[in-house]
PDB file of C-alpha atoms in Angstrom:
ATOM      1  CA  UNK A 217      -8.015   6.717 -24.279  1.00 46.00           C
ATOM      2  CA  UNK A 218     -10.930   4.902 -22.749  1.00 47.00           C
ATOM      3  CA  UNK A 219     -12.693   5.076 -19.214  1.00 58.00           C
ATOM      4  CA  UNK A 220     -11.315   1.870 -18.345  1.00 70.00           C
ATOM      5  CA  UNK A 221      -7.343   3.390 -18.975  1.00 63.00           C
ATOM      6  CA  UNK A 222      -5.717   5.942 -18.324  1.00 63.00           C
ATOM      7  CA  UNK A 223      -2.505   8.106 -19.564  1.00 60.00           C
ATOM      8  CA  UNK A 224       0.591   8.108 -17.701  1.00 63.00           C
ATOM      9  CA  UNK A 225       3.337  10.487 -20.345  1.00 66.00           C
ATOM     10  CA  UNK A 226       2.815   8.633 -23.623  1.00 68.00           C
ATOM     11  CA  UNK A 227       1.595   5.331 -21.979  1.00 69.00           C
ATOM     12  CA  UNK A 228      -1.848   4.463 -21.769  1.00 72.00           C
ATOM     13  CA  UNK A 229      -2.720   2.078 -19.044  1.00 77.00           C
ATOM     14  CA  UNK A 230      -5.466  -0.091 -17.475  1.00 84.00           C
ATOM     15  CA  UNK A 231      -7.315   1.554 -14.491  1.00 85.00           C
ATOM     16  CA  UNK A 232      -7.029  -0.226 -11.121  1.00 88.00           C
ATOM     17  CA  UNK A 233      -9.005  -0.828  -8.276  1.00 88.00           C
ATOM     18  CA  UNK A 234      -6.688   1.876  -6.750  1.00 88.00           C
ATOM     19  CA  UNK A 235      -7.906   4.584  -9.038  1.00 87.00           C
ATOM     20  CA  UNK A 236     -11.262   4.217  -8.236  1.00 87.00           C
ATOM     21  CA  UNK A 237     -10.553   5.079  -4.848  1.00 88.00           C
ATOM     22  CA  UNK A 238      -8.113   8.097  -5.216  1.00 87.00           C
ATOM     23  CA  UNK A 239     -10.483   9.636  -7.484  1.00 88.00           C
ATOM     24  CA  UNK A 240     -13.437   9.348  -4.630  1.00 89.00           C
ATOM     25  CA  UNK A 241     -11.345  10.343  -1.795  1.00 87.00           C
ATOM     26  CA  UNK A 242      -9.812  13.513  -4.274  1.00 85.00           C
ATOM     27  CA  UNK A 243     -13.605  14.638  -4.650  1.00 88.00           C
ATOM     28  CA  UNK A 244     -14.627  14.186  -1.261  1.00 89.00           C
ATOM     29  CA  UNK A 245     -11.027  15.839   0.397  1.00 88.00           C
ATOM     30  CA  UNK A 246      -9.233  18.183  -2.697  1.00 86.00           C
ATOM     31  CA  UNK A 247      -7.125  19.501  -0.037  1.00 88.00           C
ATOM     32  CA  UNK A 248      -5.720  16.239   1.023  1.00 85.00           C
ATOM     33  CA  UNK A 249      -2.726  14.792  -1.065  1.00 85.00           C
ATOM     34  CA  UNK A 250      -3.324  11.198  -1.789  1.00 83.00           C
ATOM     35  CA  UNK A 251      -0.194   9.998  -3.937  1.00 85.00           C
ATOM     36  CA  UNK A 252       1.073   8.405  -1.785  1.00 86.00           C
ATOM     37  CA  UNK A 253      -2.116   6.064  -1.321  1.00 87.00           C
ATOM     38  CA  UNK A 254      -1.838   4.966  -4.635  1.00 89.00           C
ATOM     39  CA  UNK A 255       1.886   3.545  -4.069  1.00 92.00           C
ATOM     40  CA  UNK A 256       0.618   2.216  -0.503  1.00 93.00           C
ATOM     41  CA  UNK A 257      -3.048   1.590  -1.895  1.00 92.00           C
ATOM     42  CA  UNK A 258      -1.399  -1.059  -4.072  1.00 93.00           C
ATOM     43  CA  UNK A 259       1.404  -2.501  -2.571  1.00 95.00           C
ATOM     44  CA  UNK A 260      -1.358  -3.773   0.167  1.00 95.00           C
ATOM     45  CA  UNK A 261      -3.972  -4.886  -2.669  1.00 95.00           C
ATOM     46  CA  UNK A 262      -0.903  -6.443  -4.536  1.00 95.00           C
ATOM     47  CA  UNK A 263      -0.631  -8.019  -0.709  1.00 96.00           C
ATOM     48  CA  UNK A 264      -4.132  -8.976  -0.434  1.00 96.00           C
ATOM     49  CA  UNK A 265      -4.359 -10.739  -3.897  1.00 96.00           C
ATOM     50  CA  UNK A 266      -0.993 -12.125  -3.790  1.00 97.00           C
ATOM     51  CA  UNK A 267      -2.117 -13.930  -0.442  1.00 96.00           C
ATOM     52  CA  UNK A 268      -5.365 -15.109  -1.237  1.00 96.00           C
ATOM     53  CA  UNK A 269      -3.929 -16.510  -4.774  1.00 97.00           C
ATOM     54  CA  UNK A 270      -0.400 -17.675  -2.751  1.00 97.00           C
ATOM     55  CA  UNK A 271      -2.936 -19.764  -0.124  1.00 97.00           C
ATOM     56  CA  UNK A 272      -4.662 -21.400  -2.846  1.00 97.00           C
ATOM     57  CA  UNK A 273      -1.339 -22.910  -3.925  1.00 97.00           C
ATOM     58  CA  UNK A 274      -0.631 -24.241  -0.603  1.00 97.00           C
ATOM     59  CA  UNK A 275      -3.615 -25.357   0.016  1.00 97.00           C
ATOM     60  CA  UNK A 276      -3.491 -27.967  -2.816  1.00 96.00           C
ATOM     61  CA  UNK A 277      -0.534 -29.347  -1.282  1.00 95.00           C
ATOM     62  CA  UNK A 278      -2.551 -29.412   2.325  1.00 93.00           C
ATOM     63  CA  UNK A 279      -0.718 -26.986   3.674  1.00 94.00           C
ATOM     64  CA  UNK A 280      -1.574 -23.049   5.135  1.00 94.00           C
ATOM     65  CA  UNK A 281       0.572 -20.085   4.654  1.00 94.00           C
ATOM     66  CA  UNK A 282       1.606 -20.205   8.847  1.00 92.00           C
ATOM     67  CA  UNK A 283       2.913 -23.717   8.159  1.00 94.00           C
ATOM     68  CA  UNK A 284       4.125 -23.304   5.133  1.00 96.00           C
ATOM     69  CA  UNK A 285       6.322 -19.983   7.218  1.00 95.00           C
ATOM     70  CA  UNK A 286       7.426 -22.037  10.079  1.00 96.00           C
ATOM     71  CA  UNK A 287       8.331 -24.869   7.545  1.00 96.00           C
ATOM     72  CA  UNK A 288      10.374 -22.794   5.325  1.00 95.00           C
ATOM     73  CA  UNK A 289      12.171 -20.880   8.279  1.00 96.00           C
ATOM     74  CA  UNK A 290      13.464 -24.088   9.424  1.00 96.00           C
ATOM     75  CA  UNK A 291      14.511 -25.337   5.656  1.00 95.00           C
ATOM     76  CA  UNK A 292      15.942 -22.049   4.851  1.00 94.00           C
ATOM     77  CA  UNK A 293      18.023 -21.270   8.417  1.00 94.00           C
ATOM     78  CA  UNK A 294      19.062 -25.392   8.399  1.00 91.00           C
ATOM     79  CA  UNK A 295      19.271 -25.831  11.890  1.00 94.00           C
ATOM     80  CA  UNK A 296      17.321 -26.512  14.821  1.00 95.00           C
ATOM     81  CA  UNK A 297      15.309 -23.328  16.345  1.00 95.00           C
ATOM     82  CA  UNK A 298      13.798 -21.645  19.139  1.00 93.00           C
ATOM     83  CA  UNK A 299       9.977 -21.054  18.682  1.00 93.00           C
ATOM     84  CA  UNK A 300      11.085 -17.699  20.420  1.00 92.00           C
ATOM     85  CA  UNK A 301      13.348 -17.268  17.028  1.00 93.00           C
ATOM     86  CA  UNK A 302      11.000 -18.335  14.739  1.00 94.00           C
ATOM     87  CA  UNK A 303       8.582 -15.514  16.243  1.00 92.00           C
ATOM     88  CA  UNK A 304      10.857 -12.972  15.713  1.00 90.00           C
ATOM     89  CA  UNK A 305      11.500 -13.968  12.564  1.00 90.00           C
ATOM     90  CA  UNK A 306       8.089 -14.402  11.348  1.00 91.00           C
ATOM     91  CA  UNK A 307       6.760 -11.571  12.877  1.00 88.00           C
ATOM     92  CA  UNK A 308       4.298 -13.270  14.764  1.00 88.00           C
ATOM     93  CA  UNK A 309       3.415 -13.596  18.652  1.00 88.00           C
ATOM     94  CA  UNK A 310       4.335 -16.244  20.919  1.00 86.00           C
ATOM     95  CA  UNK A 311       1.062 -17.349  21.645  1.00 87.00           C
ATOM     96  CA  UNK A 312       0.182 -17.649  17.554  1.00 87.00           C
ATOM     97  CA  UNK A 313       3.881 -19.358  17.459  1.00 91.00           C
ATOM     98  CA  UNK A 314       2.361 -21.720  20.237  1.00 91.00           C
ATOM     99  CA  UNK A 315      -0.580 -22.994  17.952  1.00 91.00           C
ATOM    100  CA  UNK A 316       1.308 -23.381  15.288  1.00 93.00           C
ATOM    101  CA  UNK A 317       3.819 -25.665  16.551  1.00 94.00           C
ATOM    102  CA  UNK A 318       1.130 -27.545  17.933  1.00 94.00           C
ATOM    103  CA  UNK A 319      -0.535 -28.287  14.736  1.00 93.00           C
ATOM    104  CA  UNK A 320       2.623 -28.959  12.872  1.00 96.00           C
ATOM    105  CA  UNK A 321       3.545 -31.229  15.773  1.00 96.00           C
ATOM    106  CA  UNK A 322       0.544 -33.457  15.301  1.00 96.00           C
ATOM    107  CA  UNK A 323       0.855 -33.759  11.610  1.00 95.00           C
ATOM    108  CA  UNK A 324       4.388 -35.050  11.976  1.00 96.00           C
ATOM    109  CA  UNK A 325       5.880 -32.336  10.227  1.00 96.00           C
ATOM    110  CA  UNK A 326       8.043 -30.701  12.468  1.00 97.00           C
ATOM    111  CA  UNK A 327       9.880 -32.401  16.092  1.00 96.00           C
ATOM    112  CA  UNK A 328      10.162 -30.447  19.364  1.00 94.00           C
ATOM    113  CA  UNK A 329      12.968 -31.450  21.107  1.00 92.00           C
ATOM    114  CA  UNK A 330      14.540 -30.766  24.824  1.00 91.00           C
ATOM    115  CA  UNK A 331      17.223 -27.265  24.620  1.00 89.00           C
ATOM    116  CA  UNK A 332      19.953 -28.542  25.828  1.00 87.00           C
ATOM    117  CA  UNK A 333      21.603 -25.386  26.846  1.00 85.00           C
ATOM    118  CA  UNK A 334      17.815 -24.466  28.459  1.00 81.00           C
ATOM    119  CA  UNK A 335      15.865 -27.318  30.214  1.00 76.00           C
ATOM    120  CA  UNK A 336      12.702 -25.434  29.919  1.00 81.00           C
ATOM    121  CA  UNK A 337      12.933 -24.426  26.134  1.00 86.00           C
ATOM    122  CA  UNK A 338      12.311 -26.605  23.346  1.00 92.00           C
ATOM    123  CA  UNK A 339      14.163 -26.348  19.866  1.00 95.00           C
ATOM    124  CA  UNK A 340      12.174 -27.440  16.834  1.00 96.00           C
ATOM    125  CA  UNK A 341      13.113 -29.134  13.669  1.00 96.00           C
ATOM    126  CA  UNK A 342      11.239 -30.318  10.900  1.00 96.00           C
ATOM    127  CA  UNK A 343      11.106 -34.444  10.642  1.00 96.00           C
ATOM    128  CA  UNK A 344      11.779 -36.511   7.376  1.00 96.00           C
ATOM    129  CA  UNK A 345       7.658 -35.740   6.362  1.00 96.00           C
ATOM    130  CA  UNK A 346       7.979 -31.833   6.402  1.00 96.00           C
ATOM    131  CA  UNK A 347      11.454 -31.840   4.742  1.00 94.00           C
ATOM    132  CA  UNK A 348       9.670 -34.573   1.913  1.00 95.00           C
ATOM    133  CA  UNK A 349       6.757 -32.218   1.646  1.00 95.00           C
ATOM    134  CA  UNK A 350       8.376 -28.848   1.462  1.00 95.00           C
ATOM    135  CA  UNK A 351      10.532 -29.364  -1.668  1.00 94.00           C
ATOM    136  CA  UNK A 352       7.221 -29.832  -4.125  1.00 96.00           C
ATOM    137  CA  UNK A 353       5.700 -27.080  -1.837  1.00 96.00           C
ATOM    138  CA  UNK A 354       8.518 -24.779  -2.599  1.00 95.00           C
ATOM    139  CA  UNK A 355       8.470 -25.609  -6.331  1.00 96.00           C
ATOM    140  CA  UNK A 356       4.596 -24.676  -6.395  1.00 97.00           C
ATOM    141  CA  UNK A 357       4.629 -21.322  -4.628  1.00 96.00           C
ATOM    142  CA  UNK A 358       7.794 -20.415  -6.677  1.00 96.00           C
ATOM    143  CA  UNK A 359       6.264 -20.816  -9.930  1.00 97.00           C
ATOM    144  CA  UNK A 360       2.986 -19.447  -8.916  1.00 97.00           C
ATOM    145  CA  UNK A 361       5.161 -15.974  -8.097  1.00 96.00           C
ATOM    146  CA  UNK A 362       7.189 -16.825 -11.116  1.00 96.00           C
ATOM    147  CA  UNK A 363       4.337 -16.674 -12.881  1.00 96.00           C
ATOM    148  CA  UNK A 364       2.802 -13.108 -11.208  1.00 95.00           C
ATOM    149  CA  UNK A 365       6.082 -11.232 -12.936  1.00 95.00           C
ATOM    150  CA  UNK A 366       5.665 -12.239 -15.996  1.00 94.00           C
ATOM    151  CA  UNK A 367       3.943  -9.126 -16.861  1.00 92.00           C
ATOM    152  CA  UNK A 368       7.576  -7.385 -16.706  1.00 93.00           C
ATOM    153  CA  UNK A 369      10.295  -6.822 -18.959  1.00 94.00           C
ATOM    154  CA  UNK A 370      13.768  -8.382 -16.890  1.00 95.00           C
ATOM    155  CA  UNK A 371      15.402  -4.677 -16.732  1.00 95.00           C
ATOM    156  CA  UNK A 372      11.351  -3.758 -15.006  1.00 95.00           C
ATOM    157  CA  UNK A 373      11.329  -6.601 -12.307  1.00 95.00           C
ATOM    158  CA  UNK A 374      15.164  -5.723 -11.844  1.00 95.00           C
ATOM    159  CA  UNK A 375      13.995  -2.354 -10.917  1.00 95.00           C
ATOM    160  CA  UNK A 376      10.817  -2.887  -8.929  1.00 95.00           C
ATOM    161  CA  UNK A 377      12.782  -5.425  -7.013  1.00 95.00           C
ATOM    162  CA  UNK A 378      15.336  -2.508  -6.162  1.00 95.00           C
ATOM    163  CA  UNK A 379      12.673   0.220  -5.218  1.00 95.00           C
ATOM    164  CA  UNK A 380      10.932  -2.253  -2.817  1.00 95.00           C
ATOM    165  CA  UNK A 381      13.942  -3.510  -1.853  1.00 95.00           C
ATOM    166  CA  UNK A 382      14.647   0.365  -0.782  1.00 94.00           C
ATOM    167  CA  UNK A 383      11.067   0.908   1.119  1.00 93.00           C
ATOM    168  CA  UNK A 384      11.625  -2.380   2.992  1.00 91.00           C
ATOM    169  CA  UNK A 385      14.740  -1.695   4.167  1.00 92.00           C
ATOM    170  CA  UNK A 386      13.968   2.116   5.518  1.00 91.00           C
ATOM    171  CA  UNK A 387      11.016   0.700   6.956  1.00 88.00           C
ATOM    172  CA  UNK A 388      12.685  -2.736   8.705  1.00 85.00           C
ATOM    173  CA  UNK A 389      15.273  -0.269  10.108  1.00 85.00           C
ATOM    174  CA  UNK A 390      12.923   2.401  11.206  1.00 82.00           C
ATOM    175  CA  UNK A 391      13.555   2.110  15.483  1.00 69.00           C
ATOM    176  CA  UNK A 392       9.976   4.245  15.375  1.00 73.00           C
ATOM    177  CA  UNK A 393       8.334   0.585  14.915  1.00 61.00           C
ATOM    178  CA  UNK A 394      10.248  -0.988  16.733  1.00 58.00           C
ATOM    179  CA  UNK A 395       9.264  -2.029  20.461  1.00 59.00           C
ATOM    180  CA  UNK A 396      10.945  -1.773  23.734  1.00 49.00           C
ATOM    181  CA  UNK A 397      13.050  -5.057  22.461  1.00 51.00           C
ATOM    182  CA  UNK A 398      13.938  -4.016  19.083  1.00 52.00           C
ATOM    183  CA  UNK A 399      12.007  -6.125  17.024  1.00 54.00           C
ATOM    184  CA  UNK A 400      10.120  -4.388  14.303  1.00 53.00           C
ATOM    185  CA  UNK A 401       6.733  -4.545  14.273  1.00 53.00           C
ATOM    186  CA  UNK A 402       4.712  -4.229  10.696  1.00 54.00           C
TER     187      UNK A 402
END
């Protein structure tokens, strides 16, 4: 074993950025227990890289990751919506959801159209240009993340999906994040 892996049972593995930093904090605190920073510590660098990387694909099809949300909310729920649902189910405030309408209004990407059952609301849909430009869009980001689990066996990504799939679901359903309203908050 080298400096640059280390040995977890009989498998010795590359060191991470996460390492580094349970190793300092274990020095500087010994009373503190930090496992569970290494789980969290790289589920939100996975995050971080996975974003950063995930933008780059969308940006080659002009595109940023809010759009590319808003866009695939509307593809994926097939039906005219509220920007009040889209908020919700983007996690993201009204006043962000405002901007972002705006901008995918002006590209032509998306229509915002009179509520019928509320004269003051507006329901949005996307117009022929957003539904032409998500499909290659789609392709892209899916073999970009395609490509990120290639690292894993089937039976591992089977598993890792499940174990996420676990932590999500405790946390989505956790009412201690959620406000006044309900809706979780990350």
């Amino acid at each position: 074993m080298n400096a640059a892996s280390l040995r977890i049972g009989n498998v010795e593995t590359p060191r991470d950025y996460i390492d580094g930093i349970q190793e300092q904090w274990g020095a500087m605190l010994p009373q503190v227990t930090i496992e569970a920073a290494g789980v969290v510590g790289r589920i939100r660098r996975l995050a971080q890289i996975i974003q950063l990387r995930g933008d780059a694909v969308l940006a080659r099809h002009g595109i940023s990751r809010s759009e590319f949300d808003i866009l695939s909310a509307l593809a994926r729920n097939d039906r005219p919506m509220t920007p009040t649902e889209l908020a919700a189910e983007l996690l993201i405030s009204g006043a962000g959801m405002t901007k972002r309408i705006k901008k995918l209004t002006e590209a032509k990407l998306i229509r915002r159209d009179a509520n019928p059952e509320d004269g003051r609301g507006a329901l949005l849909r996307m117009t022929e240009q957003g539904q032409q430009l998500i499909l290659p869009v789609l392709e892209s980001i899916s073999a970009f993340e395609s490509g990120l689990l290639d690292v894993f066996a089937e039976h591992d990504r089977r598993g890792l999906t499940g174990q996420l799939r676990t932590l999500l679901s405790d946390l989505e359903h956790d009412s201690s994040l959620a406000d006044p309203k309900g809706v979780v908050h990350p």
